[in-house]
Coordinates of C-alpha atoms in Angstrom, one line a residue:
X1 CA 0.2 0.2 -0.2
X2 CA 2.9 2.2 0.8
X3 CA 4.6 1.6 -2.7
X4 CA 1.1 2.6 -4.4
X5 CA 0.7 6.0 -2.2
X6 CA 4.0 6.4 -3.7
X7 CA 3.1 6.1 -7.0
X8 CA 0.3 8.1 -6.6
X9 CA 2.2 10.8 -5.0
X10 CA 4.7 11.0 -7.9
X11 CA 1.9 10.7 -10.8
X12 CA 0.3 13.8 -9.3
X13 CA 3.5 15.9 -8.5
X14 CA 5.9 14.8 -11.2
X15 CA 8.9 14.4 -8.9
X16 CA 9.8 14.2 -5.4
X17 CA 12.3 13.8 -2.8
X18 CA 12.9 10.8 -0.8
X19 CA 12.5 13.1 2.4
X20 CA 9.2 14.7 0.9
X21 CA 7.9 11.2 0.0
X22 CA 8.7 10.2 4.1
X23 CA 7.1 13.2 5.1
X24 CA 4.2 12.6 3.3
X25 CA 3.4 9.1 4.1
X26 CA 5.3 9.1 7.6
X27 CA 7.8 6.6 6.8
X28 CA 11.7 6.7 8.1
X29 CA 14.2 7.7 5.6
X30 CA 15.7 3.8 5.5
X31 CA 12.0 2.5 4.7
X32 CA 11.1 5.0 2.1
X33 CA 14.3 4.3 0.2
X34 CA 14.1 0.5 0.6
X35 CA 10.3 1.0 -1.3
X36 CA 12.0 3.3 -3.7
X37 CA 14.3 0.8 -4.4
X38 CA 12.2 -2.0 -4.9
X39 CA 9.9 0.4 -7.3
X40 CA 13.1 1.1 -9.0
X41 CA 13.8 -2.4 -9.2
X42 CA 10.4 -3.1 -10.7
X43 CA 10.6 -0.4 -13.2
X44 CA 8.0 2.0 -12.2
X45 CA 10.4 5.0 -10.6
X46 CA 13.6 6.3 -11.9
X47 CA 15.9 8.4 -10.0
X48 CA 15.7 11.6 -11.6
X49 CA 19.3 13.1 -10.1
X50 CA 19.8 16.0 -8.0
X51 CA 17.0 18.3 -7.3
X52 CA 17.5 22.2 -5.8
X53 CA 18.7 22.6 -2.3
X54 CA 16.7 24.8 0.4
X55 CA 19.7 24.5 2.6
X56 CA 22.2 21.9 3.0
X57 CA 22.8 18.7 0.6
X58 CA 20.6 18.7 -2.8
X59 CA 18.2 15.6 -2.6
X60 CA 18.1 13.1 -4.7
X61 CA 14.4 13.6 -6.8
X62 CA 12.5 10.3 -8.0
X63 CA 9.7 10.1 -10.7
X64 CA 7.7 7.7 -12.4
X65 CA 9.6 6.0 -15.1
X66 CA 8.4 6.8 -18.9
X67 CA 6.1 4.1 -19.9
X68 CA 5.9 2.4 -16.9
X69 CA 2.7 2.0 -16.6
X70 CA -0.3 2.4 -18.6
X71 CA -3.8 2.8 -18.5
X72 CA -7.0 2.0 -21.3
X73 CA -9.5 4.8 -21.9
X74 CA -12.8 3.7 -23.7
X75 CA -14.8 6.5 -24.5
X76 CA -18.6 5.1 -25.8
X77 CA -21.1 7.4 -27.2
X78 CA -24.2 6.6 -29.3
X79 CA -22.4 7.2 -32.5
X80 CA -18.6 6.1 -31.9
X81 CA -16.4 3.7 -29.5
X82 CA -13.2 5.3 -29.1
X83 CA -10.2 3.3 -27.3
X84 CA -6.7 4.4 -26.6
X85 CA -3.7 3.2 -24.4
X86 CA -2.4 6.2 -22.4
X87 CA 1.2 6.2 -20.2
X88 CA 1.0 7.8 -17.0
X89 CA 1.7 11.1 -18.7
X90 CA -1.5 10.6 -20.5
X91 CA 0.3 10.3 -24.0
X92 CA -1.8 8.4 -26.4
X93 CA 0.3 5.1 -27.1
X94 CA -2.0 3.6 -29.6
X95 CA -5.9 4.1 -30.8
X96 CA -9.1 2.7 -32.6
X97 CA -12.0 4.5 -33.1
X98 CA -15.0 2.4 -34.7
X99 CA -18.3 3.1 -35.6
X100 CA -21.0 2.1 -33.1
X101 CA -24.7 2.1 -34.3
X102 CA -27.0 1.5 -31.4
X103 CA -25.8 0.9 -27.7
X104 CA -27.1 -2.2 -26.8
X105 CA -25.8 -4.5 -24.1
X106 CA -24.5 -7.6 -25.8
X107 CA -23.3 -6.1 -29.0
X108 CA -21.8 -3.2 -27.2
X109 CA -19.9 -4.9 -24.5
X110 CA -18.6 -7.2 -27.1
X111 CA -17.4 -4.4 -29.6
X112 CA -15.6 -2.9 -26.2
X113 CA -13.9 -6.4 -25.6
X114 CA -13.0 -7.0 -29.2
X115 CA -11.8 -3.0 -29.5
X116 CA -9.5 -3.0 -25.9
X117 CA -7.9 -6.8 -27.3
X118 CA -6.9 -5.3 -30.5
X119 CA -5.6 -2.0 -29.4
X120 CA -3.4 -3.7 -26.8
X121 CA -2.1 -6.3 -29.4
X122 CA -1.2 -3.5 -31.6
X123 CA 0.6 -1.4 -28.8
X124 CA 3.1 -4.4 -28.6
X125 CA 3.4 -3.5 -24.9
X126 CA 3.5 -5.5 -21.9
X127 CA 0.0 -6.2 -21.0
X128 CA 1.4 -6.8 -16.7
X129 CA 1.9 -2.7 -17.2
X130 CA -1.7 -1.9 -17.8
X131 CA -2.9 -0.9 -14.5
X132 CA -6.7 -0.6 -15.5
X133 CA -9.6 0.0 -18.0
X134 CA -11.6 3.3 -17.8
X135 CA -15.1 3.3 -19.7
X136 CA -17.4 6.6 -20.1
X137 CA -20.7 6.3 -21.5
X138 CA -24.2 8.3 -21.5
X139 CA -26.8 7.3 -19.1
X140 CA -27.5 7.0 -15.1
X141 CA -24.5 5.4 -13.8
X142 CA -23.7 3.9 -10.2
X143 CA -19.9 4.1 -10.7
X144 CA -19.4 2.0 -7.7
X145 CA -21.7 -1.1 -9.0
X146 CA -20.6 -0.3 -12.5
X147 CA -23.9 0.0 -14.0
X148 CA -25.5 1.8 -16.1
X149 CA -29.4 2.0 -15.6
X150 CA -30.1 3.8 -19.1
X151 CA -28.1 2.0 -21.7
X152 CA -26.5 -1.4 -21.8
X153 CA -28.1 -2.5 -18.8
X154 CA -26.6 -5.6 -18.9
X155 CA -29.7 -7.4 -17.4
X156 CA -29.3 -5.6 -14.1
X157 CA -25.8 -6.8 -13.5
X158 CA -22.7 -4.9 -13.5
X159 CA -20.8 -4.1 -16.5
X160 CA -17.7 -3.4 -15.0
X161 CA -17.3 -6.7 -13.2
X162 CA -18.4 -8.5 -16.0
X163 CA -15.5 -6.9 -18.3
X164 CA -13.3 -7.0 -15.0
X165 CA -13.6 -11.0 -15.6
X166 CA -12.8 -10.8 -19.0
X167 CA -9.9 -8.9 -18.9
X168 CA -8.4 -9.9 -15.8
X169 CA -7.7 -6.2 -14.3
X170 CA -9.5 -3.6 -12.6
X171 CA -12.2 -1.6 -15.0
X172 CA -14.3 1.3 -13.9
X173 CA -17.5 3.1 -15.8
X174 CA -18.6 6.6 -15.5
X175 CA -21.0 8.8 -16.8
X176 CA -19.6 10.8 -20.2
X177 CA -19.9 14.3 -18.5
X178 CA -18.4 13.3 -15.2
X179 CA -15.4 12.0 -16.8
X180 CA -15.1 14.7 -19.1
X181 CA -15.5 16.9 -15.7
X182 CA -12.4 15.0 -14.2
X183 CA -10.6 15.5 -17.4
X184 CA -11.0 19.2 -17.6
X185 CA -10.2 19.7 -13.7
X186 CA -6.9 17.6 -13.9
X187 CA -5.8 19.0 -17.5
X188 CA -8.2 21.4 -19.2
X189 CA -9.9 24.6 -18.4
X190 CA -11.1 23.8 -14.8
X191 CA -7.7 23.2 -13.4
X192 CA -6.6 25.3 -10.7
X193 CA -10.5 26.2 -10.0
X194 CA -12.5 25.1 -6.9
X195 CA -16.2 25.4 -7.7
X196 CA -16.8 24.7 -11.8
X197 CA -19.8 23.4 -13.7
X198 CA -18.9 21.3 -17.0
X199 CA -21.7 21.3 -19.5
X200 CA -21.4 18.9 -22.4
X201 CA -23.4 20.4 -25.3
X202 CA -23.5 17.3 -27.8
X203 CA -26.1 15.0 -29.4
X204 CA -27.5 14.9 -25.7
X205 CA -26.8 17.2 -22.8
X206 CA -24.8 16.4 -19.8
X207 CA -23.3 18.3 -16.6
X208 CA -20.7 17.8 -14.1
X209 CA -20.0 19.5 -11.0
X210 CA -16.8 20.4 -9.0
X211 CA -17.5 21.4 -5.4
X212 CA -14.3 22.7 -3.5
X213 CA -12.0 21.1 -6.0
X214 CA -13.7 17.6 -6.2
X215 CA -16.3 16.2 -8.4
X216 CA -19.9 16.0 -7.1
X217 CA -21.7 12.9 -7.4
X218 CA -24.5 13.1 -4.7
X219 CA -26.2 10.9 -2.7
X220 CA -26.4 7.8 -5.2
X221 CA -23.7 9.1 -7.9
X222 CA -26.2 10.2 -10.0
X223 CA -26.1 14.5 -9.5
X224 CA -26.1 16.6 -12.4
X225 CA -29.2 15.5 -14.7
X226 CA -29.4 19.1 -15.5
X227 CA -30.6 18.0 -19.0
X228 CA -33.7 16.7 -17.6
X229 CA -35.2 20.0 -15.5
X230 CA -38.6 20.9 -17.2
X231 CA -38.1 24.0 -19.5
X232 CA -41.0 23.7 -21.2
X233 CA -44.7 23.0 -20.4
X234 CA -46.5 20.1 -22.6
X235 CA -42.8 20.3 -24.9
X236 CA -41.6 17.7 -26.8
X237 CA -41.3 14.1 -25.2
X238 CA -37.9 13.5 -23.8
X239 CA -36.3 9.8 -23.9
X240 CA -36.2 9.9 -20.2
X241 CA -40.2 9.7 -20.3
X242 CA -41.3 13.2 -19.3
X243 CA -41.9 16.2 -21.8
X244 CA -40.2 19.5 -22.3
X245 CA -37.0 18.6 -20.6
X246 CA -34.1 20.9 -21.4
X247 CA -32.4 18.6 -23.5
X248 CA -35.3 18.5 -25.9
X249 CA -34.7 22.1 -27.0
X250 CA -31.0 22.2 -26.1
X251 CA -28.8 19.3 -27.6
X252 CA -27.3 18.2 -31.0
X253 CA -30.7 16.1 -31.3
X254 CA -32.9 19.2 -31.1
X255 CA -30.7 21.3 -33.0
X256 CA -30.8 18.7 -35.9
X257 CA -34.7 18.1 -35.5
X258 CA -35.1 21.8 -35.3
X259 CA -33.3 22.1 -39.0
X260 CA -35.1 19.4 -40.2
X261 CA -38.8 20.3 -39.3
X262 CA -38.0 24.2 -40.4
X263 CA -36.4 23.0 -43.8
X264 CA -39.4 24.0 -45.9
X265 CA -39.7 27.4 -44.6
X266 CA -35.8 27.9 -45.4
X267 CA -35.5 26.9 -48.7
X268 CA -32.9 29.6 -49.3
X269 CA -30.6 28.1 -46.8
X270 CA -27.8 25.9 -47.8
X271 CA -28.5 23.3 -45.2
X272 CA -32.2 23.2 -47.2
X273 CA -29.4 22.7 -50.4
X274 CA -27.3 20.2 -48.5
X275 CA -30.4 17.7 -47.7
X276 CA -31.8 17.5 -50.8
X277 CA -28.7 14.8 -51.5
X278 CA -30.1 11.8 -49.7
X279 CA -26.7 10.6 -49.0
X280 CA -26.1 13.8 -46.9
X281 CA -26.5 13.1 -43.2
X282 CA -27.5 16.4 -40.9
X283 CA -25.6 16.7 -37.8
X284 CA -24.7 19.7 -35.5
X285 CA -21.1 19.7 -37.0
X286 CA -22.6 20.4 -40.4
X287 CA -25.2 23.3 -38.9
X288 CA -22.3 24.9 -37.2
X289 CA -19.9 25.1 -40.2
X290 CA -23.0 26.8 -42.2
X291 CA -23.5 29.2 -39.5
X292 CA -19.6 30.2 -39.4
X293 CA -20.4 30.8 -43.4
X294 CA -23.1 33.2 -42.3
X295 CA -26.2 31.1 -43.4
X296 CA -28.9 32.6 -41.6
X297 CA -31.2 29.7 -40.9
X298 CA -28.0 27.6 -39.3
X299 CA -27.1 30.9 -37.2
X300 CA -30.8 31.3 -36.1
X301 CA -30.8 27.8 -35.0
X302 CA -27.7 28.1 -32.7
X303 CA -29.3 31.3 -31.7
X304 CA -32.2 29.3 -30.3
X305 CA -30.6 26.5 -28.8
X306 CA -28.4 29.2 -26.8
X307 CA -31.8 31.0 -25.6
X308 CA -32.9 28.0 -24.1
X309 CA -29.6 26.7 -22.6
X310 CA -28.8 30.1 -21.0
X311 CA -32.0 30.0 -19.3
X312 CA -31.5 26.4 -17.8
X313 CA -27.6 27.5 -16.9
X314 CA -29.2 30.7 -14.8
X315 CA -31.1 28.1 -12.7
X316 CA -27.8 26.8 -12.1
X317 CA -25.9 29.9 -11.1
X318 CA -28.3 31.2 -8.7
X319 CA -28.2 27.8 -7.0
X320 CA -24.8 26.9 -7.0
X321 CA -23.0 30.0 -7.7
X322 CA -19.8 28.7 -9.6
X323 CA -16.8 30.6 -10.7
X324 CA -16.4 28.9 -13.8
X325 CA -18.6 27.2 -16.4
X326 CA -16.7 25.1 -19.2
X327 CA -18.8 24.3 -22.2
X328 CA -17.2 21.1 -24.1
X329 CA -19.0 19.0 -26.7
X330 CA -20.0 19.1 -30.7
X331 CA -22.5 21.7 -30.2
X332 CA -20.2 23.9 -27.7
X333 CA -17.7 24.4 -30.9
X334 CA -20.0 27.2 -32.4
X335 CA -18.3 29.2 -29.8
X336 CA -19.4 32.5 -29.8
X337 CA -22.6 32.0 -32.1
X338 CA -23.5 30.0 -28.7
X339 CA -22.1 32.0 -26.1
X340 CA -23.6 35.1 -27.3
X341 CA -27.4 33.9 -26.5
X342 CA -26.4 32.0 -23.6
X343 CA -25.2 35.6 -22.0
X344 CA -28.1 37.2 -23.5
X345 CA -30.3 34.6 -21.6
X346 CA -28.2 35.2 -18.4
X347 CA -28.9 38.9 -18.7
X348 CA -32.5 38.3 -18.9
X349 CA -32.9 35.9 -16.1
X350 CA -30.0 35.7 -13.5
X351 CA -29.2 37.9 -10.8
X352 CA -26.5 40.4 -11.9
X353 CA -24.1 40.0 -8.9
X354 CA -23.9 36.1 -9.5
X355 CA -24.0 36.1 -13.2
X356 CA -20.7 38.1 -13.4
X357 CA -19.3 36.1 -10.9
X358 CA -19.5 33.2 -13.5
X359 CA -16.9 33.3 -16.1
X360 CA -17.9 31.3 -19.1
X361 CA -15.0 29.3 -21.4
X362 CA -14.9 26.6 -24.0
X363 CA -13.5 23.8 -23.4
X364 CA -9.7 23.5 -24.5
X365 CA -9.2 20.0 -24.7
X366 CA -11.9 19.7 -27.5
X367 CA -12.4 16.1 -28.7
X368 CA -9.9 14.7 -26.5
X369 CA -12.1 15.2 -23.3
X370 CA -14.0 11.7 -23.6
X371 CA -11.2 9.5 -23.8
X372 CA -9.3 11.5 -21.8
X373 CA -11.6 11.1 -19.1
X374 CA -11.9 7.7 -19.7
X375 CA -8.0 7.4 -18.8
X376 CA -8.3 9.9 -15.9
X377 CA -11.1 7.7 -13.6
X378 CA -8.5 5.1 -14.0
X379 CA -5.9 7.0 -12.5
X380 CA -8.4 8.5 -9.8
X381 CA -9.7 4.9 -8.5
X382 CA -6.3 3.0 -9.0
X383 CA -4.2 5.7 -7.1
X384 CA -6.5 7.5 -5.0
X385 CA -8.2 4.3 -3.4

């Protein structure tokens, strides 16, 4: 356990002296050096030479050896499964991306198993150095039990346990928005902030919350179902079974549905012409690209979505008083075209002082947030627990 804790602190700190490690773990100097020597013999840790002196002799510094440990990240969305192997510096060693038509328990779990096995084989690394596998996916997820109550229900059995038996190594699953929130906290726009909201505006709408520098899960682990607050009375039917949820008007699905239902009234739009070719599939990315080219119909669609999303965000700001709101996901790539109507709604619905204290920024991790989040949850579980 002490050796594992040494790996944890070296992972978080980069490098430490034996004296510092001993103080953190309340170990004697000889015991600390003995553990470090064992970890060096096992090829986990390396001696990085002398560090800076703060009085007295310069201490020897120790850090994790490059490519000494690996984790596997699997990012499962409604349309793709992306698998990658990372070293402890979260550099991607090997990556595979496959189409996934539907989230069905047996089919999707088999795909995950096959793709993880393939990426391990392709990487040529020592499988014994793989510390664990992290899987992110949409849905209501109990990360402790490894159960997804929305998709991949697996007949109520633990997805994590079943895959752990197949891979013979730890497997962790997490809600996609929460995993991305962790990635933002450790490596992205939320780093060095204590109270942050992360909004994943993708095909669906997800939320992650950081309070006092830690991911907030709530009593049952389901905190953050912001997408399903009622925004419109007798609105569209939501996949959750209710009507008028925020996700029905402020998500990638909503954006595409709104575009298709309004096409015949906007025949001059480039989107109308694009959709005349039956081989062309309309996506949030296509709509954003047309907006960036000045297409008024595309701009109006994003503006409408942003106004609805901003109204929802105003509730969160007034309840939670965050210092930072990070926007990620496909729709968030509309950047200022989305941010402007969000801020307009905040101006209309939010108490000025609270609104002014909440800065809104774009995710700087972009499309890497999902797969990076999958890797981070392994590091968090293995090294923290």
